[in-house]
Short mmCIF file of C-alpha atoms in Angstrom, two decimals:
data_model
loop_
_atom_site.label_atom_id
_atom_site.label_comp_id
_atom_site.label_asym_id
_atom_site.label_seq_id
_atom_site.Cartn_x
_atom_site.Cartn_y
_atom_site.Cartn_z
CA MET A 1 109.55 63.10 -109.23
CA THR A 2 109.46 65.74 -106.37
CA ALA A 3 107.19 68.63 -107.07
CA LEU A 4 110.14 70.53 -106.72
CA ARG A 5 112.12 68.67 -109.97
CA GLU A 6 108.67 69.07 -112.08
CA ALA A 7 108.57 72.38 -112.09
CA TRP A 8 111.97 72.74 -112.51
CA ARG A 9 111.87 71.20 -115.72
CA ALA A 10 108.83 72.96 -116.81
CA GLY A 11 110.38 76.09 -116.21
CA LEU A 12 108.15 77.40 -114.04
CA PHE A 13 110.74 78.71 -111.63
CA ARG A 14 111.94 81.55 -114.36
CA ARG A 15 111.81 85.11 -113.32
CA GLY A 16 108.67 85.80 -115.09
CA ASN A 17 106.92 83.24 -112.34
CA TRP A 18 108.20 84.59 -109.28
CA LEU A 19 106.16 87.32 -109.08
CA PRO A 20 102.68 85.84 -109.16
CA ASN A 21 103.98 82.57 -106.74
CA ILE A 22 105.65 85.03 -104.10
CA VAL A 23 102.70 87.07 -104.30
CA SER A 24 100.34 83.88 -103.29
CA GLY A 25 103.13 82.77 -101.22
CA LEU A 26 102.38 86.11 -99.24
CA ILE A 27 98.68 85.73 -99.06
CA VAL A 28 98.63 82.27 -98.17
CA GLY A 29 101.09 83.21 -95.38
CA VAL A 30 98.92 85.90 -94.28
CA VAL A 31 96.00 82.91 -94.35
CA ALA A 32 97.63 80.46 -92.46
CA LEU A 33 99.12 83.00 -89.75
CA PRO A 34 95.82 82.96 -87.58
CA LEU A 35 94.89 79.11 -88.47
CA ALA A 36 98.00 77.94 -87.21
CA MET A 37 97.87 79.58 -84.15
CA ALA A 38 93.76 78.55 -83.88
CA PHE A 39 94.73 74.65 -84.53
CA ALA A 40 97.63 74.45 -81.86
CA ILE A 41 95.72 75.78 -79.51
CA ALA A 42 93.15 73.44 -80.49
CA SER A 43 94.96 70.66 -80.15
CA GLY A 44 96.31 70.96 -77.18
CA ALA A 45 99.50 72.20 -77.95
CA ARG A 46 100.96 76.06 -77.68
CA PRO A 47 100.41 79.14 -80.57
CA ALA A 48 103.95 79.28 -81.23
CA GLN A 49 103.60 75.06 -82.48
CA GLY A 50 101.29 75.90 -84.86
CA LEU A 51 103.74 78.23 -86.58
CA TYR A 52 106.72 76.08 -86.27
CA THR A 53 104.52 73.20 -88.00
CA ALA A 54 103.54 75.79 -90.86
CA ILE A 55 107.10 76.80 -91.37
CA ILE A 56 108.72 73.35 -91.57
CA ALA A 57 105.34 71.12 -93.22
CA GLY A 58 105.50 74.62 -95.87
CA LEU A 59 108.93 74.20 -96.56
CA LEU A 60 109.43 70.54 -96.73
CA VAL A 61 106.16 69.33 -98.60
CA SER A 62 107.07 72.40 -101.24
CA ALA A 63 110.18 70.80 -101.68
CA CYS A 64 109.59 67.24 -101.45
CA GLY A 65 105.81 66.95 -102.11
CA GLY A 66 104.22 65.35 -105.44
CA SER A 67 102.18 68.32 -105.62
CA ARG A 68 103.78 71.35 -106.98
CA VAL A 69 100.98 74.11 -105.59
CA GLN A 70 99.75 71.70 -102.31
CA ILE A 71 100.13 74.00 -99.32
CA ALA A 72 100.48 71.71 -95.69
CA GLY A 73 100.38 73.02 -92.42
CA PRO A 74 98.34 71.84 -89.14
CA THR A 75 94.51 71.28 -90.23
CA GLY A 76 91.23 71.06 -88.52
CA ALA A 77 90.50 67.54 -89.26
CA PHE A 78 93.03 66.79 -87.10
CA ILE A 79 92.23 68.82 -84.47
CA VAL A 80 89.67 65.86 -82.66
CA ILE A 81 92.53 63.01 -82.84
CA LEU A 82 95.69 65.72 -82.11
CA SER A 83 93.66 66.91 -79.14
CA GLY A 84 92.72 63.85 -77.58
CA ILE A 85 96.78 62.43 -77.80
CA THR A 86 97.52 65.36 -75.95
CA ALA A 87 94.97 65.00 -73.20
CA ARG A 88 96.49 61.09 -72.76
CA HIS A 89 100.19 61.32 -73.60
CA GLY A 90 101.04 64.99 -73.24
CA ILE A 91 102.82 67.20 -75.86
CA GLU A 92 105.95 65.08 -75.82
CA GLY A 93 103.49 61.70 -76.69
CA LEU A 94 102.10 64.07 -79.65
CA GLN A 95 105.31 64.21 -81.25
CA ILE A 96 106.41 61.08 -80.97
CA ALA A 97 103.16 59.89 -82.65
CA THR A 98 103.91 62.51 -85.04
CA LEU A 99 107.42 60.79 -85.56
CA MET A 100 106.15 57.64 -85.98
CA ALA A 101 103.76 58.72 -88.56
CA GLY A 102 105.90 60.14 -90.92
CA ILE A 103 108.20 56.98 -90.92
CA MET A 104 104.51 55.19 -91.62
CA LEU A 105 103.57 57.62 -94.32
CA LEU A 106 107.13 57.59 -95.74
CA ALA A 107 107.03 53.59 -95.57
CA MET A 108 103.29 54.04 -97.28
CA GLY A 109 105.00 56.56 -100.24
CA LEU A 110 108.05 53.91 -100.69
CA ALA A 111 105.57 50.95 -100.96
CA ARG A 112 103.61 52.59 -103.93
CA LEU A 113 100.25 52.84 -101.47
CA GLY A 114 99.13 56.34 -102.91
CA VAL A 115 96.60 55.04 -105.43
CA VAL A 116 94.90 52.76 -103.20
CA ILE A 117 94.67 55.02 -100.32
CA LYS A 118 92.88 57.87 -102.29
CA TYR A 119 90.03 55.82 -103.41
CA ILE A 120 88.34 55.69 -99.82
CA PRO A 121 84.55 56.21 -100.88
CA ALA A 122 82.84 59.55 -100.80
CA PRO A 123 80.52 58.97 -98.27
CA VAL A 124 83.27 57.99 -95.76
CA ILE A 125 85.07 60.94 -96.10
CA VAL A 126 82.05 63.33 -96.16
CA GLY A 127 80.69 61.51 -92.92
CA PHE A 128 84.02 61.62 -90.86
CA THR A 129 84.81 65.14 -92.45
CA THR A 130 81.28 66.33 -90.99
CA GLY A 131 81.49 64.71 -87.96
CA ILE A 132 84.91 65.98 -87.20
CA ALA A 133 83.43 69.41 -87.95
CA VAL A 134 80.40 69.40 -85.77
CA ILE A 135 83.49 68.09 -82.79
CA ILE A 136 85.58 71.49 -84.07
CA TRP A 137 82.57 73.58 -83.19
CA VAL A 138 81.37 72.65 -79.55
CA GLY A 139 84.65 71.81 -78.78
CA GLN A 140 85.24 75.89 -79.56
CA TRP A 141 82.22 76.59 -77.25
CA ARG A 142 84.41 77.95 -74.31
CA ASP A 143 86.70 79.84 -75.78
CA PHE A 144 83.57 81.52 -77.50
CA PHE A 145 81.50 82.29 -74.84
CA GLY A 146 83.85 82.39 -71.96
CA LEU A 147 82.58 79.63 -70.03
CA PRO A 148 84.66 77.75 -67.27
CA ALA A 149 86.24 74.16 -68.09
CA VAL A 150 84.15 71.49 -67.59
CA PRO A 151 84.56 67.32 -67.72
CA GLY A 152 83.32 65.01 -69.94
CA GLU A 153 85.88 62.62 -71.93
CA HIS A 154 82.91 61.92 -74.74
CA PHE A 155 81.33 64.23 -77.20
CA HIS A 156 77.52 63.68 -75.53
CA ASP A 157 78.68 64.36 -71.85
CA LYS A 158 81.05 67.54 -73.19
CA VAL A 159 77.61 69.14 -74.81
CA TRP A 160 75.23 68.23 -71.79
CA HIS A 161 78.07 69.97 -68.88
CA LEU A 162 78.77 73.00 -71.67
CA LEU A 163 74.80 73.52 -71.83
CA GLN A 164 74.63 73.80 -68.05
CA VAL A 165 77.49 76.30 -67.78
CA LEU A 166 76.24 78.35 -70.58
CA PRO A 167 74.02 80.45 -68.75
CA GLN A 168 77.39 81.94 -67.13
CA TRP A 169 78.73 83.16 -70.37
CA HIS A 170 81.04 85.89 -70.38
CA PRO A 171 79.97 89.49 -72.25
CA ALA A 172 82.91 91.37 -73.08
CA THR A 173 84.22 87.46 -74.42
CA THR A 174 81.31 86.86 -76.17
CA GLY A 175 81.24 90.15 -77.78
CA ILE A 176 84.43 90.13 -78.97
CA ALA A 177 83.79 86.69 -80.65
CA LEU A 178 80.44 87.64 -82.24
CA LEU A 179 82.33 90.74 -83.66
CA SER A 180 85.77 88.90 -84.55
CA LEU A 181 82.79 85.68 -86.32
CA ALA A 182 81.30 88.70 -88.28
CA LEU A 183 84.52 90.05 -89.50
CA VAL A 184 85.99 86.54 -91.02
CA VAL A 185 82.18 86.04 -92.62
CA ALA A 186 82.08 89.63 -93.79
CA THR A 187 85.47 90.81 -94.85
CA PRO A 188 85.06 88.86 -98.27
CA HIS A 189 81.82 91.01 -98.88
CA ILE A 190 83.55 94.55 -98.68
CA ALA A 191 84.89 96.05 -101.58
CA PRO A 192 87.78 97.63 -100.47
CA LEU A 193 88.87 94.78 -97.96
CA ARG A 194 87.82 91.83 -100.73
CA ARG A 195 91.76 90.94 -101.06
CA VAL A 196 92.49 90.86 -97.44
CA PRO A 197 91.64 87.39 -95.41
CA GLY A 198 89.06 87.94 -93.08
CA PRO A 199 90.53 85.54 -90.28
CA LEU A 200 93.84 88.25 -90.48
CA VAL A 201 91.04 91.32 -90.25
CA ALA A 202 89.35 89.66 -87.33
CA LEU A 203 92.75 88.86 -85.83
CA VAL A 204 93.99 92.32 -85.99
CA VAL A 205 90.61 94.18 -84.60
CA ALA A 206 90.41 91.79 -81.82
CA THR A 207 93.91 92.46 -80.85
CA ALA A 208 93.63 96.00 -80.75
CA LEU A 209 90.59 95.96 -79.34
CA GLN A 210 92.13 94.19 -76.16
CA ALA A 211 94.93 96.04 -76.38
CA ALA A 212 93.41 99.23 -76.11
CA PHE A 213 90.81 98.34 -73.28
CA GLY A 214 91.96 95.57 -71.85
CA PHE A 215 88.22 94.13 -70.67
CA ASP A 216 88.57 92.28 -67.60
CA GLY A 217 88.23 88.51 -67.94
CA VAL A 218 88.93 88.17 -71.89
CA ALA A 219 91.54 85.02 -71.96
CA THR A 220 94.90 85.92 -74.68
CA ILE A 221 97.65 84.24 -75.38
CA GLY A 222 99.78 85.89 -72.89
CA SER A 223 96.93 85.25 -70.20
CA ALA A 224 96.77 81.70 -70.82
CA PHE A 225 100.29 80.82 -72.73
CA GLY A 226 102.46 83.49 -72.05
CA GLY A 227 102.73 84.43 -75.68
CA ILE A 228 104.84 83.42 -77.97
CA SER A 229 108.58 83.87 -78.05
CA ARG A 230 110.47 85.49 -80.94
CA GLY A 231 112.89 83.61 -82.80
CA LEU A 232 112.75 80.21 -84.87
CA PRO A 233 112.70 76.59 -82.34
CA ALA A 234 115.60 74.88 -81.60
CA PHE A 235 116.28 71.22 -82.03
CA ALA A 236 115.32 69.04 -79.50
CA LEU A 237 114.73 64.71 -80.04
CA PRO A 238 111.82 63.77 -78.03
CA GLU A 239 112.84 60.88 -75.55
CA VAL A 240 111.78 57.70 -77.41
CA THR A 241 111.43 54.68 -75.67
CA PRO A 242 110.06 51.47 -76.63
CA ALA A 243 107.18 51.29 -73.88
CA ARG A 244 106.46 55.11 -75.64
CA VAL A 245 106.45 53.22 -79.12
CA VAL A 246 104.24 50.47 -78.33
CA GLU A 247 101.65 53.50 -76.40
CA LEU A 248 101.54 55.71 -79.23
CA ILE A 249 101.55 52.93 -81.99
CA GLY A 250 97.73 53.05 -82.46
CA PRO A 251 97.81 56.72 -82.16
CA ALA A 252 100.53 57.25 -84.58
CA PHE A 253 99.05 54.90 -87.40
CA THR A 254 95.50 57.16 -86.95
CA ILE A 255 97.66 60.49 -87.90
CA ALA A 256 99.30 58.67 -90.70
CA MET A 257 96.14 57.61 -92.25
CA LEU A 258 93.90 60.60 -91.62
CA GLY A 259 97.11 62.80 -93.22
CA ALA A 260 97.31 60.53 -95.83
CA ILE A 261 93.64 61.04 -96.97
CA GLU A 262 93.90 64.73 -96.44
CA SER A 263 96.84 65.29 -98.33
CA LEU A 264 95.85 63.10 -101.13
CA LEU A 265 92.60 64.76 -101.21
CA SER A 266 94.13 67.92 -100.85
CA ALA A 267 96.24 67.44 -104.12
CA VAL A 268 93.20 65.39 -106.45
CA VAL A 269 91.18 69.02 -105.38
CA ALA A 270 94.49 71.19 -106.58
CA ASP A 271 94.80 68.79 -109.75
CA GLY A 272 90.98 69.75 -110.83
CA MET A 273 91.47 73.84 -110.08
CA ALA A 274 95.15 73.95 -111.39
CA GLY A 275 95.15 71.30 -114.14
CA THR A 276 97.85 69.86 -112.79
CA ARG A 277 98.50 65.82 -112.12
CA HIS A 278 100.01 65.23 -108.86
CA ASP A 279 102.09 62.11 -108.52
CA SER A 280 100.25 60.59 -105.23
CA ASN A 281 103.03 58.42 -103.69
CA GLN A 282 105.83 60.98 -103.88
CA GLU A 283 102.86 63.21 -101.82
CA LEU A 284 102.91 60.75 -98.83
CA ILE A 285 106.99 60.70 -99.07
CA GLY A 286 106.83 64.19 -98.72
CA GLN A 287 104.39 64.17 -96.35
CA GLY A 288 106.78 61.96 -94.22
CA ILE A 289 109.58 63.64 -94.44
CA ALA A 290 107.48 66.78 -93.01
CA ASN A 291 105.79 64.82 -90.26
CA ILE A 292 109.47 63.19 -88.97
CA VAL A 293 111.38 66.73 -88.89
CA ALA A 294 108.61 69.23 -87.32
CA PRO A 295 108.14 67.88 -84.19
CA LEU A 296 112.49 67.87 -83.81
CA PHE A 297 112.14 71.38 -84.14
CA GLY A 298 108.79 71.80 -81.68
CA GLY A 299 105.99 70.94 -84.35
CA PHE A 300 103.78 68.37 -84.78
CA ALA A 301 100.86 66.95 -87.08
CA ALA A 302 100.75 68.61 -90.80
CA THR A 303 99.54 67.48 -94.10
CA GLY A 304 98.04 68.89 -96.77
CA ALA A 305 95.31 72.11 -96.61
CA ILE A 306 93.03 71.94 -98.55
CA ALA A 307 91.39 75.66 -98.17
CA ARG A 308 95.44 77.42 -98.02
CA THR A 309 96.06 74.99 -101.27
CA ALA A 310 93.00 76.60 -103.07
CA THR A 311 93.73 79.94 -102.05
CA ASN A 312 96.93 79.53 -103.88
CA ILE A 313 95.83 78.50 -106.54
CA ARG A 314 93.49 80.99 -107.06
CA ASN A 315 96.03 83.96 -106.54
CA GLY A 316 98.37 82.44 -109.20
CA GLY A 317 100.35 80.31 -107.60
CA ASN A 318 102.12 77.10 -109.66
CA SER A 319 104.86 76.58 -108.50
CA PRO A 320 106.57 74.79 -105.15
CA LEU A 321 108.05 78.78 -104.76
CA ALA A 322 104.54 79.67 -102.93
CA GLY A 323 104.71 77.35 -100.73
CA ILE A 324 108.45 78.16 -99.89
CA THR A 325 107.35 81.69 -99.79
CA HIS A 326 104.29 80.98 -97.27
CA ALA A 327 107.00 79.77 -94.90
CA VAL A 328 109.43 82.61 -95.34
CA VAL A 329 106.59 84.83 -94.64
CA LEU A 330 105.26 83.19 -91.40
CA MET A 331 109.39 82.60 -90.10
CA LEU A 332 109.51 86.52 -90.40
CA VAL A 333 106.72 86.97 -88.24
CA LEU A 334 107.38 84.60 -85.89
CA VAL A 335 110.70 86.31 -86.03
CA LEU A 336 109.65 89.91 -86.11
CA LEU A 337 106.06 90.22 -84.77
CA ALA A 338 105.97 87.68 -81.65
CA PRO A 339 105.61 90.04 -78.62
CA LEU A 340 102.34 91.40 -80.29
CA ALA A 341 100.72 88.32 -80.63
CA ALA A 342 100.20 88.43 -76.23
CA SER A 343 96.96 90.34 -76.88
CA VAL A 344 95.49 88.25 -79.36
CA PRO A 345 92.37 87.23 -77.79
CA LEU A 346 91.57 83.25 -77.72
CA ALA A 347 87.42 84.23 -78.66
CA ALA A 348 88.70 85.59 -81.68
CA LEU A 349 90.63 82.29 -82.46
CA ALA A 350 87.60 80.32 -81.65
CA ALA A 351 85.37 82.45 -83.71
CA ILE A 352 87.87 81.59 -86.69
CA LEU A 353 87.28 78.12 -85.99
CA PHE A 354 83.65 78.34 -86.07
CA VAL A 355 83.65 79.32 -89.54
CA VAL A 356 86.58 76.47 -90.40
CA ALA A 357 83.97 74.23 -88.85
CA TYR A 358 81.33 75.30 -91.07
CA ASN A 359 82.94 75.01 -94.31
CA MET A 360 84.82 71.96 -93.00
CA SER A 361 81.34 70.50 -92.81
CA GLU A 362 80.29 71.01 -96.13
CA VAL A 363 76.47 71.01 -95.03
CA ARG A 364 74.45 71.41 -98.43
CA HIS A 365 76.87 68.47 -99.73
CA PHE A 366 76.03 66.22 -96.78
CA ALA A 367 72.53 67.00 -97.16
CA ALA A 368 72.46 66.68 -100.72
CA MET A 369 74.24 63.21 -100.42
CA VAL A 370 71.55 62.55 -98.03
CA VAL A 371 68.67 63.04 -100.39
CA ARG A 372 70.17 61.80 -103.60
CA ALA A 373 72.45 59.16 -102.84
CA PRO A 374 71.57 55.41 -102.89
CA ARG A 375 69.95 54.52 -99.52
CA ALA A 376 73.24 52.05 -98.74
CA ASP A 377 75.41 54.77 -99.26
CA VAL A 378 72.98 56.93 -97.05
CA ALA A 379 73.51 54.57 -94.60
CA ILE A 380 76.91 54.48 -94.69
CA LEU A 381 77.47 58.29 -94.71
CA LEU A 382 75.15 58.63 -91.93
CA ILE A 383 77.24 55.72 -89.61
CA THR A 384 80.72 57.11 -89.96
CA PHE A 385 78.95 60.36 -88.83
CA VAL A 386 77.57 59.05 -86.15
CA LEU A 387 80.03 57.05 -84.88
CA THR A 388 82.81 60.78 -85.42
CA VAL A 389 80.82 62.03 -83.57
CA PHE A 390 79.85 60.00 -80.63
CA ALA A 391 82.54 57.29 -80.30
CA ASP A 392 85.75 57.76 -82.17
CA LEU A 393 87.26 58.67 -85.88
CA VAL A 394 89.39 55.85 -86.24
CA VAL A 395 86.24 53.60 -85.38
CA ALA A 396 84.13 55.48 -87.80
CA VAL A 397 86.99 54.99 -90.66
CA ASN A 398 87.24 51.66 -90.39
CA ILE A 399 83.51 50.91 -89.90
CA GLY A 400 82.94 52.59 -92.77
CA VAL A 401 85.64 51.66 -95.23
CA ILE A 402 84.20 47.99 -94.19
CA LEU A 403 80.79 48.45 -94.72
CA ALA A 404 81.49 50.55 -98.03
CA MET A 405 83.60 47.35 -99.60
CA MET A 406 80.79 45.00 -98.13
CA GLN A 407 78.48 47.17 -100.29
CA PHE A 408 80.78 47.04 -103.44
CA LEU A 409 81.17 43.29 -103.02
CA ARG A 410 77.17 42.58 -103.17
CA ARG A 411 77.10 45.40 -106.17
CA MET A 412 79.45 43.22 -108.12
CA ALA A 413 78.26 40.07 -107.15
CA ALA A 414 75.13 40.78 -108.39
CA SER A 415 76.43 42.31 -111.46
CA VAL A 416 77.61 39.05 -112.32
CA GLU A 417 75.49 36.64 -114.53
CA ILE A 418 75.63 33.38 -115.51
CA ALA A 419 73.13 32.80 -118.47
CA ARG A 420 72.38 29.30 -120.36
CA GLN A 421 72.77 30.29 -123.71
CA ASP A 422 70.50 27.82 -126.20
CA HIS A 423 71.42 27.66 -130.12
CA GLY A 424 68.96 30.61 -130.94
CA ALA A 425 70.80 32.77 -128.14
CA LEU A 426 74.13 32.26 -129.63
CA GLY A 427 73.53 32.52 -133.19
CA ARG A 428 71.98 36.14 -132.32
CA GLU A 429 75.48 36.57 -130.23
CA LEU A 430 78.18 35.01 -132.99
CA GLY A 431 76.09 34.78 -136.35
CA ALA A 432 76.42 31.49 -137.90
CA VAL A 433 76.96 28.59 -134.65
CA PRO A 434 76.80 24.69 -135.72
CA ALA A 435 74.33 22.67 -133.91
CA LEU A 436 74.24 21.86 -130.15
CA PRO A 437 75.24 18.25 -130.19
CA PRO A 438 72.62 16.40 -127.87
CA GLY A 439 72.61 16.74 -124.55
CA THR A 440 74.64 19.67 -124.43
CA LEU A 441 73.74 22.57 -122.36
CA VAL A 442 76.05 26.24 -122.45
CA TYR A 443 76.49 28.53 -119.76
CA ALA A 444 78.36 31.79 -119.76
CA ILE A 445 79.57 33.72 -117.22
CA GLU A 446 79.21 37.50 -117.45
CA GLY A 447 81.61 39.27 -114.69
CA PRO A 448 84.29 38.93 -112.47
CA PHE A 449 84.34 35.32 -110.97
CA PHE A 450 85.10 35.74 -107.22
CA PHE A 451 83.72 34.47 -104.05
CA GLY A 452 81.16 36.83 -104.25
CA ALA A 453 79.38 35.53 -107.31
CA VAL A 454 80.02 31.74 -106.35
CA GLU A 455 76.39 31.22 -105.10
CA ASN A 456 74.82 32.70 -108.08
CA PHE A 457 76.90 30.15 -110.29
CA GLU A 458 75.70 27.31 -108.11
CA ARG A 459 72.17 28.45 -108.23
CA ALA A 460 72.26 28.33 -111.73
CA LEU A 461 73.70 25.29 -111.97
CA VAL A 462 70.97 23.52 -110.08
CA GLN A 463 68.36 24.88 -111.92
CA THR A 464 69.34 22.48 -115.10
CA HIS A 465 67.31 20.02 -112.90
CA THR A 466 68.46 16.76 -114.69
CA ASP A 467 72.21 16.43 -115.93
CA PRO A 468 73.22 16.55 -119.84
CA ARG A 469 76.02 14.72 -121.23
CA CYS A 470 78.56 17.41 -122.04
CA LEU A 471 78.54 21.10 -119.68
CA VAL A 472 80.38 23.82 -121.69
CA ILE A 473 81.29 26.81 -119.67
CA ARG A 474 82.35 29.99 -121.82
CA LEU A 475 85.08 32.16 -119.73
CA ARG A 476 85.03 35.32 -122.78
CA ARG A 477 83.83 37.82 -120.44
CA VAL A 478 85.56 36.90 -117.16
CA PRO A 479 88.15 39.25 -116.22
CA PHE A 480 89.65 37.53 -113.38
CA MET A 481 89.59 35.01 -110.86
CA ASP A 482 89.74 34.60 -107.18
CA ILE A 483 90.97 31.51 -104.80
CA THR A 484 87.18 30.86 -103.74
CA GLY A 485 85.96 30.78 -107.56
CA LEU A 486 88.63 28.74 -109.29
CA GLN A 487 88.05 26.31 -105.58
CA THR A 488 84.30 26.28 -106.78
CA LEU A 489 85.26 25.30 -110.04
CA ILE A 490 87.25 22.73 -108.94
CA GLU A 491 84.78 21.08 -106.96
CA VAL A 492 81.86 21.38 -109.25
CA VAL A 493 84.14 19.52 -112.25
CA GLY A 494 84.40 16.77 -109.84
CA LYS A 495 81.12 16.35 -108.68
CA LEU A 496 79.57 16.49 -112.44
CA ARG A 497 82.27 14.18 -113.57
CA ARG A 498 81.33 11.62 -110.54
CA ARG A 499 77.73 11.76 -112.19
CA GLY A 500 79.02 11.13 -116.01
CA VAL A 501 78.98 15.09 -116.71
CA ALA A 502 82.13 16.00 -119.07
CA VAL A 503 82.54 19.73 -118.46
CA VAL A 504 84.25 21.84 -121.11
CA LEU A 505 85.77 25.26 -120.51
CA CYS A 506 86.48 27.73 -123.45
CA GLU A 507 87.65 31.26 -124.29
CA ALA A 508 89.60 32.35 -121.38
CA ASN A 509 91.85 35.22 -121.27
CA ALA A 510 95.69 34.41 -120.76
CA ARG A 511 95.55 35.85 -117.34
CA VAL A 512 92.73 33.33 -116.08
CA ARG A 513 93.84 30.97 -118.03
CA GLY A 514 97.55 31.07 -116.39
CA LYS A 515 95.01 30.61 -113.32
CA LEU A 516 93.16 28.11 -114.39
CA ALA A 517 96.55 25.76 -114.39
CA ARG A 518 98.09 26.81 -111.32
CA ALA A 519 95.40 26.05 -109.49
CA GLY A 520 94.55 22.47 -110.96
CA VAL A 521 91.52 23.42 -112.80
CA MET A 522 92.66 22.22 -115.95
CA SER A 523 93.95 18.62 -114.64
CA ALA A 524 90.94 18.32 -112.95
CA LEU A 525 88.38 18.63 -116.30
CA GLY A 526 90.77 15.92 -117.80
CA GLU A 527 92.74 16.51 -120.90
CA GLY A 528 91.21 18.39 -123.66
CA ASN A 529 88.67 20.18 -121.88
CA TYR A 530 89.97 23.56 -122.42
CA VAL A 531 89.49 24.75 -125.45
CA ASP A 532 90.27 28.55 -126.72
CA SER A 533 86.88 29.23 -128.85
CA LEU A 534 82.81 27.75 -128.55
CA GLU A 535 82.99 26.06 -131.82
CA ALA A 536 86.22 23.81 -130.81
CA ALA A 537 84.13 23.23 -127.37
CA LEU A 538 81.52 22.14 -129.02
CA GLU A 539 82.99 19.80 -131.43
CA ARG A 540 84.73 18.02 -127.84
CA CYS A 541 81.57 17.00 -126.60
CA ARG A 542 80.46 15.79 -129.69
CA VAL A 543 84.10 13.42 -129.10
CA LEU A 544 83.39 13.07 -125.96
CA ARG A 545 79.43 11.50 -126.65
CA ALA A 546 81.14 9.75 -129.54
CA ALA A 547 83.61 7.93 -126.91
CA ALA A 548 81.09 7.39 -124.70
CA ALA A 549 78.77 5.54 -127.41
#
């Protein structure tokens, strides 16, 4: 169910809920104004395209998404990816990749993959988020200090060249940037301005100073982009060709995966703050629709914005009306006030992104995880962070997830116990138990019997030293088996039977019992060598011993 329908059924569109949602949407729209332009410029697009993206994504995700308080638009997490795509493939390439990513997100939602994606381990998310923040921070040095353009495709090259030209910093540009940074940070602590967004205060003050004094050498939206044209964007279909699709399939997949992770993470945070419960699959569908439509009207990639969503909730937003209002506010700004943007200094937007990068980095959370987390998780965190900064975000996430999966499997395998049980142990567990028949051993498997646990099973059997006449394997505490475990069981049963050892399985749950039958384990055991209880298994061993005698 879409958030719009859910809110309607919950009565959140009644007149009593209009005012708090409209007020919240107005505040979020004001917050989104400088951020949308800053994210667009940092992504290699025009500032107006950031506004187009925020308007379209804000409307469509609020109407079609799975969280009734989610605010969508361009975000800082996308900057690193989008700027690289724009540099290699141009702005049209970015729009085609966004369109393809939207189709992928829509397919993920329809395939109900939302639950899977939101379980990416915390060390991976924190590692790549902090890495992205570092890249954004360094990427804004040029506009913040008024430095000349520098070469360098890789992070370390860019940092080295930026440090070399740092003595050429522009005093007026740096002064505006420092003032803007101070205003963004200090505004929430000034009582009369506490409810006014800091980025807006910095944007207005910096723009007013530049318009009044016209400082030489200070780059503005007007000098860099020719300003922002008044009016709404027209529909324009990018030139999609088979060659372009093949060329952009990798970047599109990257946008889709990061968009899915970011939007679902934002929805989870929103649930914790607002006490709501989002539909992860519907959220992916809404994000997919937004990313399909946005590039058709001059926009680019969008996803759920955690900071703007949190602002929405803190100011009383509880329905999609707030997200729709935020889009309408940006639309009115674009139609009525666009010419005023020509005097906006890029240094002010760089200062805003400095703060965004700091908030995104979660420095304290990163440091606490390094100090307190298990060593394996710390290693995954640091590897993901380093690869994000110095290699590539996709490589970092892929390797981080693979390492986290391997660590999880190692822990799962270590938690699986294959224990030999004598008469005393069985008595303590079950109470009165018949005496074990002579030459009978009982083993209990506790935990999922999958490929990672096979070695434990084989090692436990080797430790029997001498072959028993009958081996009972209890499966009561085995929740599932995979094909490797089943094949190993068949091989072990075959080897033991060839050595004259009868194998009896017992106590499997219905799911495991069905897998045993389908995999051929029952046939390998022989007729009557699977039973439902331990008592029946011991009786079967007596029968087999008597028959052998």
